Amino acid sequence: MDNNAEIIWTNCLRIIKDIVEWQHFKTWFEPIQPISVKNNVLVIQVPSQFFFEYLEEHYVNLLAKTLKREMGKEAQLEYRIMVDSGNTQNKPLTMNVPGHGYKTYANNEMDFPLVINNPVKNPFVIPGLKKMQIDPQLNPIYTFDSFIEGDCNRVARRAGKTVAEKPGANSFNPLVIYGGVGLGKTHLAQAIGNEVKRMHTNKVVLYVSSEKFINQFMDHSRNNAINDFIHFYQLIDVLIIDDVQFFNKAERSQDAFFAIFNHLHQSGKQLVLTSDKSPKDLEGVQERLLSRFRWGLSADMQVPDYDTRIEILERKMKNDGLDMPKEVVKYISYNINNNVRELEGALISLLAQSSLNRREIDLDLAKKVLRNFVKSSSKEITIETIQRMVCEYFDVSYDKLLQKTRKREIVQARQITMFLAKSFTKNSLKTIGEHFGGRDHTTVIHSCQTVKDLMDTDTVFRENVLELQQKVQLAAM
Ligand code: ADP
Ligand code: MG
């Protein structure tokens, strides 16, 4: 094991520990082994593919932020996955997978460091079955019916409908759906797939994210099976690729996609693509692909207006068999105006609060929840959290921090904690004082002032406070 990797990773864990619940920390972070660090790339080993996917799905932002903090802006993460190889020597096979958050496919695609012996089978194909049995990888809840139409998405939705009715035989080929996060691109793309399946049972539909496509491509290229890979995709009647912006610089995957695209398009098969940018603004994607994206229709998705937001909420409630006063629906729709995913998040929080507290949903509760909700995109920090962080930082026990000790280090740690509690929480001076063994508010004021003064005169002290501030800030993200 590399010593530097160990040090960096230990530092990361210290931060992560404060942010992630203990049980999750034990499950998902403790089993990770730091392996090496070179050229800004930290390699960590995880026990399985599933483990890797779970981390990427749930903790990618946290890992990215923490790593950047420890290693600088250029930091990258690579996973080494222990593959259960079943080989006789029982030597774990590993492969490095770039963290999605960093989109580093480009390089890794070219020089993959380790070779996997056992060929990776195309996960969509069940061996021995005919092409009809390719699993379309669709989520049945994403339908046109559940996708509310508004000015924000009318063109895209209607084009999608047409595509689903006459796949391949329409002028929207490819159909490119683009727009910001949480605006319904994946929903609409999947709705097209589900509708095709419903109306044309014989058509072979496949939904795949560009990330998965790239990963599969890499697996196949390691096994000299690129032709198999391309042939497989050429069997599809309606190919839906989500988030094509992740093709960014994945040159060889783009080559494969180009071949697939041409074949499908020439044989009258349908392509549906989504992207977070319009094709003309897509960076790192080959011009020959972009020009083909423009052959069909590019339709954008906008943030829904107030009335559409109300309608979306009401549809969700109806689907889930919920009811709440109209004024609450209006209140949420008015206040959550970024994207649909947040709108749903607010609804879910409200439901959770109502059932946890056995309380009817009313405007008061909505106001309370939304206040938290807006904050909870940045996490709420409590006095206790700050106390724990300071204790750990100075290696002081929690009890000591609260006692009336006059030892200088402890007094300072306590003062810093109060200072941080004042700047990072909304608690009153009185409440903060109470959290320190019942001190009164003048003590808190005095502490804050002392910290400010010391920061001006004592550089070590100042460094400590700044570092702690960063830690708390990070925990609040
Ligand atoms: P994107 O892929 O653009 O990031 P998603 O398709 O994942 O966004 O949409 C986020 C959430 O919002 C999903 O749960 C989706 O069902 C919902 N949603 C988005 N647009 C609509 C709409 N017009 N009607 C109903 N639900 C929607
Ligand atoms: Mg999406």
Coordinates of C-alpha atoms and ligand atoms in Angstrom, one line a residue:
M1 CA 0.0 0.0 0.0
D2 CA 1.1 3.5 -0.8
N3 CA 1.8 5.6 2.3
N4 CA 0.6 8.9 0.7
A5 CA -2.6 7.2 -0.5
E6 CA -3.2 6.0 3.0
I7 CA -2.7 9.5 4.5
I8 CA -4.9 11.2 1.9
W9 CA -7.6 8.6 2.4
T10 CA -7.5 8.8 6.2
N11 CA -8.0 12.5 5.9
C12 CA -10.9 12.0 3.6
L13 CA -12.5 9.5 5.9
R14 CA -12.2 11.9 8.8
I15 CA -14.4 14.4 6.9
I16 CA -16.7 11.8 5.5
K17 CA -17.3 10.3 8.9
D18 CA -18.7 13.5 10.1
I19 CA -21.1 13.8 7.2
V20 CA -22.3 10.2 6.7
E21 CA -24.4 8.4 9.2
W22 CA -22.4 6.0 11.3
Q23 CA -24.0 2.8 10.0
H24 CA -23.5 3.9 6.4
F25 CA -20.0 4.9 7.1
K26 CA -19.2 1.4 8.4
T27 CA -20.9 -0.3 5.5
W28 CA -19.7 1.7 2.6
F29 CA -16.5 3.4 3.6
E30 CA -14.6 1.3 6.1
P31 CA -14.2 -1.6 3.6
I32 CA -12.4 0.7 1.1
Q33 CA -8.7 0.3 0.8
P34 CA -6.5 3.1 -0.5
I35 CA -4.1 1.7 -3.0
S36 CA -2.0 4.3 -4.6
V37 CA -1.8 8.0 -5.6
K38 CA -0.1 9.2 -8.7
N39 CA -0.6 12.2 -10.9
N40 CA -3.6 13.4 -8.9
V41 CA -5.3 10.1 -9.2
L42 CA -6.2 8.3 -6.0
V43 CA -6.9 4.6 -6.6
I44 CA -9.1 2.9 -4.1
Q45 CA -10.1 -0.7 -3.9
V46 CA -13.7 -1.7 -3.4
P47 CA -15.0 -5.3 -2.8
S48 CA -17.4 -5.6 -5.7
Q49 CA -19.0 -4.0 -8.8
F50 CA -22.2 -3.5 -6.8
F51 CA -20.2 -1.7 -4.1
F52 CA -18.7 0.6 -6.8
E53 CA -22.1 1.3 -8.3
Y54 CA -23.6 2.1 -4.9
L55 CA -20.8 4.5 -4.1
E56 CA -21.1 6.2 -7.4
E57 CA -24.8 6.5 -7.1
H58 CA -25.0 7.8 -3.5
Y59 CA -21.7 9.3 -2.6
V60 CA -20.1 10.6 -5.8
N61 CA -20.5 14.2 -4.8
L62 CA -19.2 13.7 -1.4
L63 CA -16.2 11.8 -2.6
A64 CA -15.5 14.4 -5.3
K65 CA -15.7 17.3 -2.9
T66 CA -13.7 15.6 -0.2
L67 CA -11.0 14.5 -2.6
K68 CA -10.7 17.8 -4.2
R69 CA -10.3 19.4 -0.8
E70 CA -7.5 17.0 0.1
M71 CA -5.7 16.8 -3.2
G72 CA -6.6 19.9 -5.1
K73 CA -8.9 20.7 -8.0
E74 CA -7.3 18.2 -10.4
A75 CA -8.0 15.3 -8.1
Q76 CA -9.4 12.2 -9.7
L77 CA -10.6 8.9 -8.3
E78 CA -10.2 5.5 -9.7
Y79 CA -11.8 2.4 -8.4
R80 CA -10.2 -1.0 -8.3
I81 CA -12.9 -3.6 -8.2
M82 CA -12.1 -7.0 -6.8
V83 CA -13.6 -9.3 -9.3
D84 CA -14.7 -12.7 -8.2
S85 CA -12.8 -14.5 -10.8
G86 CA -13.1 -18.1 -9.7
N87 CA -9.5 -18.6 -10.8
T88 CA -7.5 -21.3 -9.1
Q89 CA -4.7 -19.2 -7.6
N90 CA -7.5 -17.2 -5.9
K91 CA -5.8 -14.0 -6.9
P92 CA -8.2 -11.1 -6.9
L93 CA -8.6 -9.6 -10.3
T94 CA -9.1 -5.9 -10.4
M95 CA -10.1 -3.3 -12.8
N96 CA -9.8 0.4 -12.4
V97 CA -12.9 2.4 -13.1
P98 CA -12.9 6.1 -13.3
G99 CA -15.2 7.9 -10.9
H100 CA -18.2 9.2 -12.9
G101 CA -18.1 12.5 -11.2
Y102 CA -14.9 13.3 -13.0
K103 CA -15.7 12.0 -16.4
T104 CA -12.3 10.7 -17.1
Y105 CA -13.3 8.0 -19.6
A106 CA -11.0 9.4 -22.3
N107 CA -7.7 8.3 -20.9
N108 CA -8.8 5.2 -19.2
E109 CA -10.4 4.0 -22.3
M110 CA -7.1 4.0 -24.1
D111 CA -4.8 2.6 -21.5
F112 CA -6.6 0.3 -19.2
P113 CA -4.1 -1.0 -16.8
L114 CA -5.3 -4.4 -16.0
V115 CA -6.9 -7.1 -18.1
I116 CA -9.8 -9.1 -16.9
N117 CA -9.4 -12.8 -17.8
N118 CA -13.0 -13.9 -17.7
P119 CA -14.9 -12.3 -20.6
V120 CA -17.6 -9.9 -19.6
K121 CA -20.8 -10.9 -21.2
N122 CA -23.2 -8.4 -22.6
P123 CA -25.4 -7.8 -19.6
F124 CA -28.5 -7.3 -21.7
V125 CA -28.5 -10.6 -23.4
I126 CA -29.7 -13.7 -21.8
P127 CA -27.6 -16.5 -23.4
G128 CA -29.4 -18.8 -25.7
L129 CA -32.4 -16.5 -26.2
K130 CA -33.3 -14.8 -29.4
K131 CA -33.1 -11.1 -29.9
M132 CA -36.7 -10.6 -28.9
Q133 CA -35.8 -11.3 -25.4
I134 CA -33.4 -8.5 -24.9
D135 CA -34.5 -6.7 -21.8
P136 CA -35.3 -3.1 -22.8
Q137 CA -34.1 -1.8 -19.4
L138 CA -37.1 0.4 -19.0
N139 CA -38.8 1.5 -15.8
P140 CA -42.6 1.0 -16.3
I141 CA -43.5 4.0 -14.2
Y142 CA -42.2 6.4 -16.8
T143 CA -45.1 6.7 -19.2
F144 CA -46.6 9.5 -21.3
D145 CA -49.6 9.3 -19.2
S146 CA -47.6 10.3 -16.1
F147 CA -45.7 13.0 -18.0
I148 CA -47.5 16.3 -17.8
E149 CA -47.5 18.5 -20.9
G150 CA -46.8 22.2 -20.6
D151 CA -45.3 25.0 -22.6
C152 CA -41.9 23.8 -21.2
N153 CA -41.9 20.5 -22.9
R154 CA -44.7 20.5 -25.5
V155 CA -42.5 20.1 -28.6
A156 CA -40.4 17.4 -27.0
R157 CA -43.4 15.5 -25.7
R158 CA -45.4 15.6 -28.9
A159 CA -42.3 14.6 -31.0
G160 CA -41.8 11.8 -28.5
K161 CA -45.4 10.6 -29.1
T162 CA -44.9 10.6 -32.8
V163 CA -41.7 8.7 -32.5
A164 CA -43.4 6.1 -30.3
E165 CA -46.2 5.7 -32.8
K166 CA -44.0 5.3 -35.8
P167 CA -40.5 4.5 -34.7
G168 CA -38.0 5.0 -37.5
A169 CA -40.7 6.2 -39.9
N170 CA -40.8 9.8 -39.0
S171 CA -38.7 12.9 -39.5
F172 CA -37.6 13.0 -35.9
N173 CA -34.7 10.6 -36.3
P174 CA -32.7 11.0 -34.2
L175 CA -34.9 12.7 -31.6
V176 CA -32.6 14.6 -29.3
I177 CA -34.2 15.8 -26.0
Y178 CA -32.0 18.3 -24.2
G179 CA -32.3 20.4 -21.0
G180 CA -31.1 20.9 -17.5
V181 CA -31.2 18.4 -14.6
G182 CA -34.4 17.2 -13.2
L183 CA -36.6 18.5 -16.1
G184 CA -37.8 15.1 -17.3
K185 CA -35.5 14.0 -20.1
T186 CA -35.0 10.5 -18.7
H187 CA -38.8 10.3 -18.0
L188 CA -39.7 11.3 -21.5
A189 CA -37.1 9.1 -23.2
Q190 CA -38.2 6.1 -21.2
A191 CA -41.9 6.9 -21.9
I192 CA -41.1 6.6 -25.6
G193 CA -39.6 3.2 -25.0
N194 CA -42.5 2.0 -22.9
E195 CA -45.0 3.3 -25.5
V196 CA -43.2 1.5 -28.3
K197 CA -43.3 -1.7 -26.3
R198 CA -47.0 -1.2 -25.7
M199 CA -47.9 -0.4 -29.3
H200 CA -45.4 -2.5 -31.2
T201 CA -44.8 -5.6 -29.2
N202 CA -42.3 -7.0 -31.7
K203 CA -40.0 -4.1 -31.7
V204 CA -36.7 -4.5 -29.9
V205 CA -36.2 -1.5 -27.6
L206 CA -33.2 -0.7 -25.5
Y207 CA -32.6 2.1 -23.0
V208 CA -29.0 2.6 -22.0
S209 CA -27.1 5.5 -20.4
S210 CA -24.1 6.7 -22.3
E211 CA -22.0 5.8 -19.2
K212 CA -23.2 2.2 -19.4
F213 CA -22.6 2.1 -23.1
I214 CA -19.0 3.3 -22.6
N215 CA -18.4 0.8 -19.8
Q216 CA -19.7 -2.0 -21.9
F217 CA -17.6 -0.9 -24.8
M218 CA -14.5 -0.9 -22.6
D219 CA -15.3 -4.4 -21.4
H220 CA -15.6 -5.6 -24.9
S221 CA -12.6 -3.9 -26.2
R222 CA -10.5 -5.6 -23.6
N223 CA -11.7 -8.9 -24.8
N224 CA -11.4 -8.2 -28.5
A225 CA -15.1 -8.3 -28.8
I226 CA -15.8 -4.9 -30.3
N227 CA -17.5 -6.5 -33.3
D228 CA -19.8 -8.4 -31.0
F229 CA -20.6 -5.3 -29.2
I230 CA -21.5 -3.3 -32.3
H231 CA -23.5 -6.2 -33.8
F232 CA -25.5 -6.5 -30.7
Y233 CA -26.5 -2.9 -30.8
Q234 CA -27.3 -3.1 -34.5
L235 CA -30.1 -5.6 -33.6
I236 CA -32.1 -2.8 -31.8
D237 CA -35.2 -1.2 -33.4
V238 CA -35.4 1.7 -31.0
L239 CA -32.2 2.7 -29.3
I240 CA -32.5 5.2 -26.5
I241 CA -29.2 6.6 -25.2
D242 CA -29.5 8.8 -22.1
D243 CA -27.1 11.7 -21.2
V244 CA -24.9 11.6 -24.3
Q245 CA -22.9 14.5 -22.9
F246 CA -20.9 11.8 -21.1
F247 CA -19.5 10.7 -24.4
N248 CA -17.3 13.7 -23.9
K249 CA -13.8 12.7 -25.2
A250 CA -14.5 8.9 -25.1
E251 CA -13.2 8.7 -28.6
R252 CA -13.3 5.0 -29.2
S253 CA -16.8 4.6 -27.8
Q254 CA -17.9 7.4 -30.1
D255 CA -16.4 5.5 -33.0
A256 CA -18.4 2.5 -32.0
F257 CA -21.5 4.6 -31.6
F258 CA -21.0 6.2 -34.9
A259 CA -20.9 2.8 -36.6
I260 CA -24.1 1.8 -34.7
F261 CA -25.8 5.0 -35.4
N262 CA -25.2 4.8 -39.2
H263 CA -26.3 1.2 -39.4
L264 CA -29.5 1.8 -37.5
H265 CA -30.4 5.0 -39.2
Q266 CA -29.8 3.5 -42.7
S267 CA -32.0 0.5 -41.8
G268 CA -34.9 2.8 -40.7
K269 CA -34.4 2.1 -37.0
Q270 CA -35.2 4.8 -34.4
L271 CA -32.7 6.7 -32.2
V272 CA -33.6 8.7 -29.2
L273 CA -30.9 10.7 -27.4
T274 CA -30.9 12.9 -24.4
S275 CA -28.3 15.5 -23.4
D276 CA -27.9 18.2 -20.9
K277 CA -26.9 20.6 -23.7
S278 CA -28.1 21.3 -27.2
P279 CA -26.1 19.4 -29.8
K280 CA -24.4 22.6 -30.9
D281 CA -23.0 23.1 -27.4
L282 CA -21.9 19.6 -26.8
E283 CA -18.2 19.5 -26.1
G284 CA -15.9 16.6 -26.7
V285 CA -18.3 14.9 -29.1
Q286 CA -17.1 14.3 -32.7
E287 CA -18.4 16.7 -35.3
R288 CA -19.5 13.8 -37.5
L289 CA -21.7 12.6 -34.7
L290 CA -23.0 16.1 -33.9
S291 CA -23.9 16.7 -37.5
R292 CA -25.9 13.4 -37.5
F293 CA -27.7 14.5 -34.3
R294 CA -28.9 17.5 -36.3
W295 CA -30.5 15.3 -38.9
G296 CA -33.6 14.8 -36.8
L297 CA -35.2 17.0 -34.2
S298 CA -33.6 18.6 -31.2
A299 CA -36.2 19.6 -28.7
D300 CA -35.5 21.4 -25.5
M301 CA -37.0 21.0 -22.1
Q302 CA -37.6 24.1 -19.9
V303 CA -38.5 24.6 -16.3
P304 CA -42.2 24.2 -16.0
D305 CA -44.3 27.3 -15.2
Y306 CA -46.4 27.6 -12.1
D307 CA -49.5 26.1 -13.5
T308 CA -47.7 23.1 -14.9
R309 CA -46.0 22.6 -11.6
I310 CA -49.3 22.5 -9.9
E311 CA -50.5 20.0 -12.4
I312 CA -47.4 17.8 -12.0
L313 CA -47.9 17.8 -8.2
E314 CA -51.5 17.0 -8.5
R315 CA -50.8 14.1 -10.8
K316 CA -48.2 12.7 -8.5
M317 CA -50.6 12.9 -5.6
K318 CA -53.3 11.2 -7.6
N319 CA -51.0 8.4 -8.6
D320 CA -50.0 7.9 -5.0
G321 CA -53.5 8.2 -3.7
L322 CA -52.8 11.3 -1.7
D323 CA -54.8 14.4 -0.9
M324 CA -53.9 17.7 0.5
P325 CA -55.4 21.2 0.5
K326 CA -55.1 23.2 -2.6
E327 CA -53.4 26.0 -0.8
V328 CA -50.6 23.7 0.1
V329 CA -50.2 22.5 -3.5
K330 CA -50.1 26.1 -4.6
Y331 CA -47.6 27.0 -1.9
I332 CA -45.2 24.3 -2.9
S333 CA -45.5 25.0 -6.6
Y334 CA -44.9 28.6 -6.0
N335 CA -41.8 28.2 -3.9
I336 CA -40.1 25.3 -5.6
N337 CA -39.4 26.6 -9.0
N338 CA -36.1 25.0 -10.1
N339 CA -36.9 21.6 -11.5
V340 CA -39.3 18.8 -11.2
R341 CA -37.1 16.6 -9.2
E342 CA -37.0 19.1 -6.4
L343 CA -40.7 19.5 -6.6
E344 CA -41.1 15.8 -6.0
G345 CA -38.5 15.9 -3.2
A346 CA -40.6 18.6 -1.4
L347 CA -43.7 16.5 -1.7
I348 CA -41.9 13.5 -0.3
S349 CA -40.5 15.4 2.7
L350 CA -43.9 16.8 3.4
L351 CA -45.5 13.3 3.4
A352 CA -42.7 12.0 5.6
Q353 CA -43.1 14.8 8.1
S354 CA -46.9 14.4 8.2
S355 CA -46.8 10.7 8.8
L356 CA -43.9 10.8 11.3
N357 CA -45.6 13.4 13.3
R358 CA -49.1 12.0 12.7
R359 CA -50.2 15.4 11.6
E360 CA -52.5 16.4 8.8
I361 CA -50.8 18.2 5.9
D362 CA -51.7 21.9 6.2
L363 CA -50.1 25.2 5.2
D364 CA -48.2 25.5 8.5
L365 CA -46.6 22.1 8.1
A366 CA -45.7 22.9 4.5
K367 CA -44.1 26.1 5.5
K368 CA -42.0 24.3 8.1
V369 CA -41.0 21.5 5.8
L370 CA -40.1 23.7 2.9
R371 CA -38.0 25.8 5.1
N372 CA -36.0 22.7 5.9
F373 CA -36.2 21.5 2.4
V374 CA -34.6 24.6 1.0
K375 CA -31.9 24.3 3.6
S376 CA -31.5 20.6 3.2
S377 CA -30.1 20.8 -0.3
S378 CA -27.5 22.2 2.0
K379 CA -27.5 20.0 5.1
E380 CA -28.6 21.4 8.5
I381 CA -25.7 21.6 10.9
T382 CA -26.3 21.3 14.6
I383 CA -24.4 22.5 17.6
E384 CA -23.7 18.8 18.5
T385 CA -22.2 18.2 15.1
I386 CA -19.9 21.1 15.5
Q387 CA -18.9 20.0 19.0
R388 CA -18.1 16.6 17.7
M389 CA -16.0 18.0 14.9
V390 CA -14.0 20.2 17.2
C391 CA -13.4 17.5 19.7
E392 CA -12.1 15.2 17.0
Y393 CA -10.0 17.9 15.5
F394 CA -8.2 18.8 18.8
D395 CA -8.5 15.3 20.2
V396 CA -10.4 16.6 23.2
S397 CA -13.1 14.5 24.8
Y398 CA -16.7 15.7 24.6
D399 CA -17.0 15.8 28.4
K400 CA -14.0 18.0 28.8
L401 CA -15.3 20.4 26.2
L402 CA -18.4 21.0 28.4
Q403 CA -16.8 21.0 31.8
K404 CA -15.4 24.0 33.6
T405 CA -11.8 23.1 32.9
R406 CA -9.5 26.1 32.6
K407 CA -6.8 24.3 30.7
R408 CA -5.9 26.6 27.8
E409 CA -6.3 24.2 25.0
I410 CA -9.7 23.2 26.2
V411 CA -10.8 26.7 26.8
Q412 CA -9.8 27.6 23.3
A413 CA -11.4 24.6 21.7
R414 CA -14.6 25.5 23.6
Q415 CA -14.5 29.1 22.4
I416 CA -13.9 28.0 18.8
T417 CA -16.9 25.7 19.0
M418 CA -19.1 28.5 20.2
F419 CA -17.8 30.8 17.5
L420 CA -18.5 28.2 14.8
A421 CA -21.9 27.4 16.3
K422 CA -22.8 31.1 16.1
S423 CA -21.8 31.4 12.5
F424 CA -23.1 28.1 11.2
T425 CA -26.3 27.5 13.0
K426 CA -29.4 29.7 13.6
N427 CA -29.4 29.1 17.3
S428 CA -29.6 32.0 19.7
L429 CA -26.7 32.9 22.0
K430 CA -28.7 31.6 24.9
T431 CA -29.3 28.2 23.2
I432 CA -25.6 27.9 22.3
G433 CA -24.6 28.7 25.9
E434 CA -27.0 26.0 27.2
H435 CA -25.2 23.4 25.0
F436 CA -22.0 24.1 26.9
G437 CA -23.1 23.0 30.3
G438 CA -25.5 25.8 30.9
R439 CA -23.3 28.8 30.3
D440 CA -25.0 32.1 29.7
H441 CA -25.2 34.2 26.6
T442 CA -22.5 36.7 27.7
T443 CA -20.0 33.8 27.8
V444 CA -20.8 33.0 24.2
I445 CA -20.4 36.7 23.1
H446 CA -17.1 36.8 24.9
S447 CA -15.9 33.6 23.3
C448 CA -16.8 34.8 19.8
Q449 CA -14.9 38.0 20.4
T450 CA -11.9 36.2 21.8
V451 CA -11.7 33.9 18.8
K452 CA -11.8 36.9 16.4
D453 CA -9.1 38.7 18.3
L454 CA -6.9 35.6 18.5
M455 CA -7.3 35.0 14.8
D456 CA -5.8 38.4 14.2
T457 CA -2.7 37.8 16.3
D458 CA -2.0 34.1 16.4
T459 CA -1.3 32.4 13.1
V460 CA -1.5 28.8 14.3
F461 CA -4.8 29.5 16.0
R462 CA -6.0 31.2 12.9
E463 CA -5.0 28.2 10.7
N464 CA -6.9 25.9 13.0
V465 CA -10.1 28.0 12.9
L466 CA -9.9 28.3 9.2
E467 CA -9.5 24.6 8.7
L468 CA -12.4 23.9 11.0
Q469 CA -14.5 26.4 9.2
Q470 CA -13.9 24.5 6.0
K471 CA -14.8 21.2 7.6
V472 CA -18.0 22.5 8.9
Q473 CA -18.8 24.2 5.6
L474 CA -18.2 20.9 3.8
A475 CA -20.4 19.1 6.3
A476 CA -23.1 21.6 5.5
M477 CA -23.0 21.0 1.8
Ligands
ADP1 P1 -33.7 14.5 -16.1 O1 -33.4 13.2 -16.8 O2 -34.0 15.6 -17.0 O3 -32.6 14.9 -15.1 P2 -35.9 13.1 -14.9 O4 -36.5 12.5 -16.1 O5 -35.1 12.2 -14.1 O6 -35.0 14.4 -15.2 O7 -37.1 13.8 -14.0 C1 -37.0 14.0 -12.7 C2 -38.3 13.7 -12.0 O8 -39.3 14.6 -12.4 C3 -38.8 12.3 -12.4 O9 -39.3 11.7 -11.2 C4 -39.9 12.6 -13.4 O10 -40.9 11.6 -13.3 C5 -40.4 13.9 -12.9 N1 -40.9 14.8 -14.0 C6 -40.2 15.6 -14.8 N2 -41.0 16.2 -15.7 C7 -42.2 15.7 -15.5 C8 -43.5 16.0 -16.1 N3 -43.6 16.9 -17.1 N4 -44.6 15.4 -15.6 C9 -44.4 14.6 -14.5 N5 -43.3 14.3 -13.9 C10 -42.2 14.8 -14.4
MG2 MG -31.8 11.9 -16.6

